[in-house]
GROMACS .gro file of C-alpha atoms in nm:
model
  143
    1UNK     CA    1  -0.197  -2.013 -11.782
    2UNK     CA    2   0.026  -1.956 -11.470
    3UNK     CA    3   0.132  -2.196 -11.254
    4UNK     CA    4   0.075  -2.151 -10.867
    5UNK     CA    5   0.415  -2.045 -10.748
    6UNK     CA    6   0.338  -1.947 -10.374
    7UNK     CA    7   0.475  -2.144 -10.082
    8UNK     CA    8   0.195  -2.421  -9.991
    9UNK     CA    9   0.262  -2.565  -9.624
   10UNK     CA   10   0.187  -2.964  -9.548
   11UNK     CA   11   0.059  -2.850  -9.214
   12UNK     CA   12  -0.196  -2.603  -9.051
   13UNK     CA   13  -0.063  -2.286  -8.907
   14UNK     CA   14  -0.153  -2.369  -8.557
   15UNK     CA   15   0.091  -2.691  -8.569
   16UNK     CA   16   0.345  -2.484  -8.654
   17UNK     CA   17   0.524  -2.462  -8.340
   18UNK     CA   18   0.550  -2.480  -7.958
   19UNK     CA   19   0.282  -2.358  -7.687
   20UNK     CA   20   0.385  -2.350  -7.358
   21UNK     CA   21   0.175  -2.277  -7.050
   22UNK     CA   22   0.336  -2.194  -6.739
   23UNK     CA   23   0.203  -2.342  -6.427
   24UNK     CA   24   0.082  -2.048  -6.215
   25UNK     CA   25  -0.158  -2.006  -6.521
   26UNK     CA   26  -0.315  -2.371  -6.428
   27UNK     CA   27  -0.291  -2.241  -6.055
   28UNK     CA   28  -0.514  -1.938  -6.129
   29UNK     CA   29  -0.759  -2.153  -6.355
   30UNK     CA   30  -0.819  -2.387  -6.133
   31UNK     CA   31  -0.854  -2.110  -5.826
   32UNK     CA   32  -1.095  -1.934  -5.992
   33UNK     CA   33  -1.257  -2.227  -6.063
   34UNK     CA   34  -1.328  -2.340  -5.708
   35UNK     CA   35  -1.398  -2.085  -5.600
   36UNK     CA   36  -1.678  -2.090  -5.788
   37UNK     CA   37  -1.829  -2.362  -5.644
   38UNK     CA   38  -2.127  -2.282  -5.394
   39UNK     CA   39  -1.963  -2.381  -5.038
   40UNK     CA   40  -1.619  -2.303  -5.072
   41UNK     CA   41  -1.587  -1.985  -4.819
   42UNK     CA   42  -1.207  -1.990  -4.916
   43UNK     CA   43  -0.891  -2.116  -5.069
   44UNK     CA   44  -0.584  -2.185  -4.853
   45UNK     CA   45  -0.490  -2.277  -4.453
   46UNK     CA   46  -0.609  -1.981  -4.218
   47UNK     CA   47  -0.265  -1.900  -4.194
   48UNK     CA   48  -0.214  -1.836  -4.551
   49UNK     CA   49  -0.494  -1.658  -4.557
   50UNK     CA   50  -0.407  -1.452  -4.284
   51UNK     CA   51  -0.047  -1.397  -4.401
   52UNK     CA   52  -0.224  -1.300  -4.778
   53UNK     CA   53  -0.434  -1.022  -4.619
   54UNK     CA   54  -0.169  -0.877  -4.421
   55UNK     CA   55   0.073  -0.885  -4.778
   56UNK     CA   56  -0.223  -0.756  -4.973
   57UNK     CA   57  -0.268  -0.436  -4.742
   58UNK     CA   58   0.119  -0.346  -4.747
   59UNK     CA   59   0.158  -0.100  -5.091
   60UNK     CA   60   0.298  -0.217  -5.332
   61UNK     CA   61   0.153  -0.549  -5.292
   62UNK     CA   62  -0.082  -0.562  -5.542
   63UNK     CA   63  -0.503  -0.512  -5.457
   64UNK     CA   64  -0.721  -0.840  -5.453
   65UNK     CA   65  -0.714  -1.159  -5.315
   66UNK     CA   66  -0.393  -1.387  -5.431
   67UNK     CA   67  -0.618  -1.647  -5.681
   68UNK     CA   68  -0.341  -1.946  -5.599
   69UNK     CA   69  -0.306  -1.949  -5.265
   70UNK     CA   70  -0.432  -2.279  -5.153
   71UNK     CA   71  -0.353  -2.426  -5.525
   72UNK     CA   72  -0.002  -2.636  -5.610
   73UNK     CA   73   0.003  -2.785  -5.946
   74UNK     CA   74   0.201  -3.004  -6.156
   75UNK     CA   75   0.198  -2.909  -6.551
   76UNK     CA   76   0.358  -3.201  -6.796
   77UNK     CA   77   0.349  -3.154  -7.186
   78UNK     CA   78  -0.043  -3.347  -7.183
   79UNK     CA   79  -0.174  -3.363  -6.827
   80UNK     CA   80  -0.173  -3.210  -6.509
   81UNK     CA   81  -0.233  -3.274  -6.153
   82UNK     CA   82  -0.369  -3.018  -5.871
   83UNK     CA   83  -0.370  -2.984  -5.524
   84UNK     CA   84  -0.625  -2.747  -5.333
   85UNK     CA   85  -0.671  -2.651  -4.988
   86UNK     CA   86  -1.025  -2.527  -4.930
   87UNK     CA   87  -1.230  -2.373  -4.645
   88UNK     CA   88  -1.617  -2.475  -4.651
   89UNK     CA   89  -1.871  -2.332  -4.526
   90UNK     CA   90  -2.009  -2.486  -4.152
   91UNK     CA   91  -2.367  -2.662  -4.252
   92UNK     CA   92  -2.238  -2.811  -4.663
   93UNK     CA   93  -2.216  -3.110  -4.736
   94UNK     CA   94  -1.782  -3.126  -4.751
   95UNK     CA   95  -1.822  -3.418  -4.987
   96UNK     CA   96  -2.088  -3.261  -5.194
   97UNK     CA   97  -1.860  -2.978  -5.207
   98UNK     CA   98  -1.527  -3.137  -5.292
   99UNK     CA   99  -1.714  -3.299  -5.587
  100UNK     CA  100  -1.811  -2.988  -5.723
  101UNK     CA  101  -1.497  -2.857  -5.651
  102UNK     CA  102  -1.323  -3.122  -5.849
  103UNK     CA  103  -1.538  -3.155  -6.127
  104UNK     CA  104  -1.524  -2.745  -6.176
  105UNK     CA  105  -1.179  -2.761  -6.177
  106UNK     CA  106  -1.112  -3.056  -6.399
  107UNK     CA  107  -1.383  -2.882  -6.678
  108UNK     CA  108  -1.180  -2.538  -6.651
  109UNK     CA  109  -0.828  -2.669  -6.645
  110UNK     CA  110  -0.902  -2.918  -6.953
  111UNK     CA  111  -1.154  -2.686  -7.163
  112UNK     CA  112  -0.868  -2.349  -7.118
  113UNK     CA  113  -0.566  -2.494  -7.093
  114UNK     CA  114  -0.611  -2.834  -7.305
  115UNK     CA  115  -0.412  -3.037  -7.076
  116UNK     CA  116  -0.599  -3.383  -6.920
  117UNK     CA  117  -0.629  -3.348  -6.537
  118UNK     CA  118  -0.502  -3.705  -6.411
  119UNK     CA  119  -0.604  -3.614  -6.038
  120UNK     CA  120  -0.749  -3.296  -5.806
  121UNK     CA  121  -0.654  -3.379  -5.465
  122UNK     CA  122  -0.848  -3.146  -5.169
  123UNK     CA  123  -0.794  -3.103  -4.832
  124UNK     CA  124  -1.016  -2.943  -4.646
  125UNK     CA  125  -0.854  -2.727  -4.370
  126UNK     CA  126  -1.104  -2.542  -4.186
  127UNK     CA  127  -1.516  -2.470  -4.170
  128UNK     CA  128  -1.599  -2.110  -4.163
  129UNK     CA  129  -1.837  -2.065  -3.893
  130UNK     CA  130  -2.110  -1.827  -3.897
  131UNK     CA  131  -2.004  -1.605  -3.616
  132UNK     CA  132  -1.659  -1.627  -3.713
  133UNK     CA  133  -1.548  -1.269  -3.848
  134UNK     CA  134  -1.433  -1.263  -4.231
  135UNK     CA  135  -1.056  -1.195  -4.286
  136UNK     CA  136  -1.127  -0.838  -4.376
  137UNK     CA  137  -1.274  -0.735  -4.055
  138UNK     CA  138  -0.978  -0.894  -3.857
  139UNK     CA  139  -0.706  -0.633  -3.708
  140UNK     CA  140  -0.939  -0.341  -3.763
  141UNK     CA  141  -1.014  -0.197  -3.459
  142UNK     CA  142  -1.218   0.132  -3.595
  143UNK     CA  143  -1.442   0.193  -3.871
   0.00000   0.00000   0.00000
């Protein structure tokens, strides 16, 4: 009989190093995330917002909305912590809304990225109102 001469590791292979996760990849979880939620017309100050449309249209720029504006995070070894500045929608519930919000981000953020979300701050900066125009429409002045 032969003995088994091949290399046996104490440890599973995916032990076997170092993954690191850079923060704008927690920003963009957690942007999609809420802006999942029903309510949220937005992420981001209405200056943002405004300055991200007028960046998106220049070429070069990149097409699509920017998925972290309105989201700052902070990304240790084990947890993380996230700040998001929404835009609701006039007539939600804002609290109903910001628990969503939270809880959306907190299951995406610790289900994708494996990192415990000690706290999802929001501030809300503005209500969309319905006879407010959307941030596309603004600055056109023929169709």
């Amino acid at each position: 009989m032969t003995e088994n001469a091949g290399i046996r590791h104490g440890s599973v292979p995916g032990s076997r190093g170092r993954t690191d996760i850079a923060d704008v990849v927690v920003e963009k979880i957690a942007g999609m995330a809420a802006r999942d939620v029903r309510g949220v017309y937005a992420l981001g100050s209405g200056f943002a917002r405004s300055m991200g449309s007028m960046r998106e249209r220049m070429p070069g720029a990149g097409a699509g909305k920017s998925v972290t504006r309105g989201v700052s995070v902070e990304v240790g070894e084990v947890q993380a912590a996230i700040d998001l500045e929404i835009v609701v929608y006039y007539g939600t519930s804002i609290t109903d809304v910001a628990g969503a919000v939270r809880e959306s981000v907190i299951s995406a953020v610790e289900r994708l990225v494996g990192r415990e979300v000690v706290e999802v701050n929001i501030m809300v900066s503005d209500v969309k109102l319905p006879e407010e125009e959307d941030d596309e429409e603004e600055g056109q002045r023929v169709q």
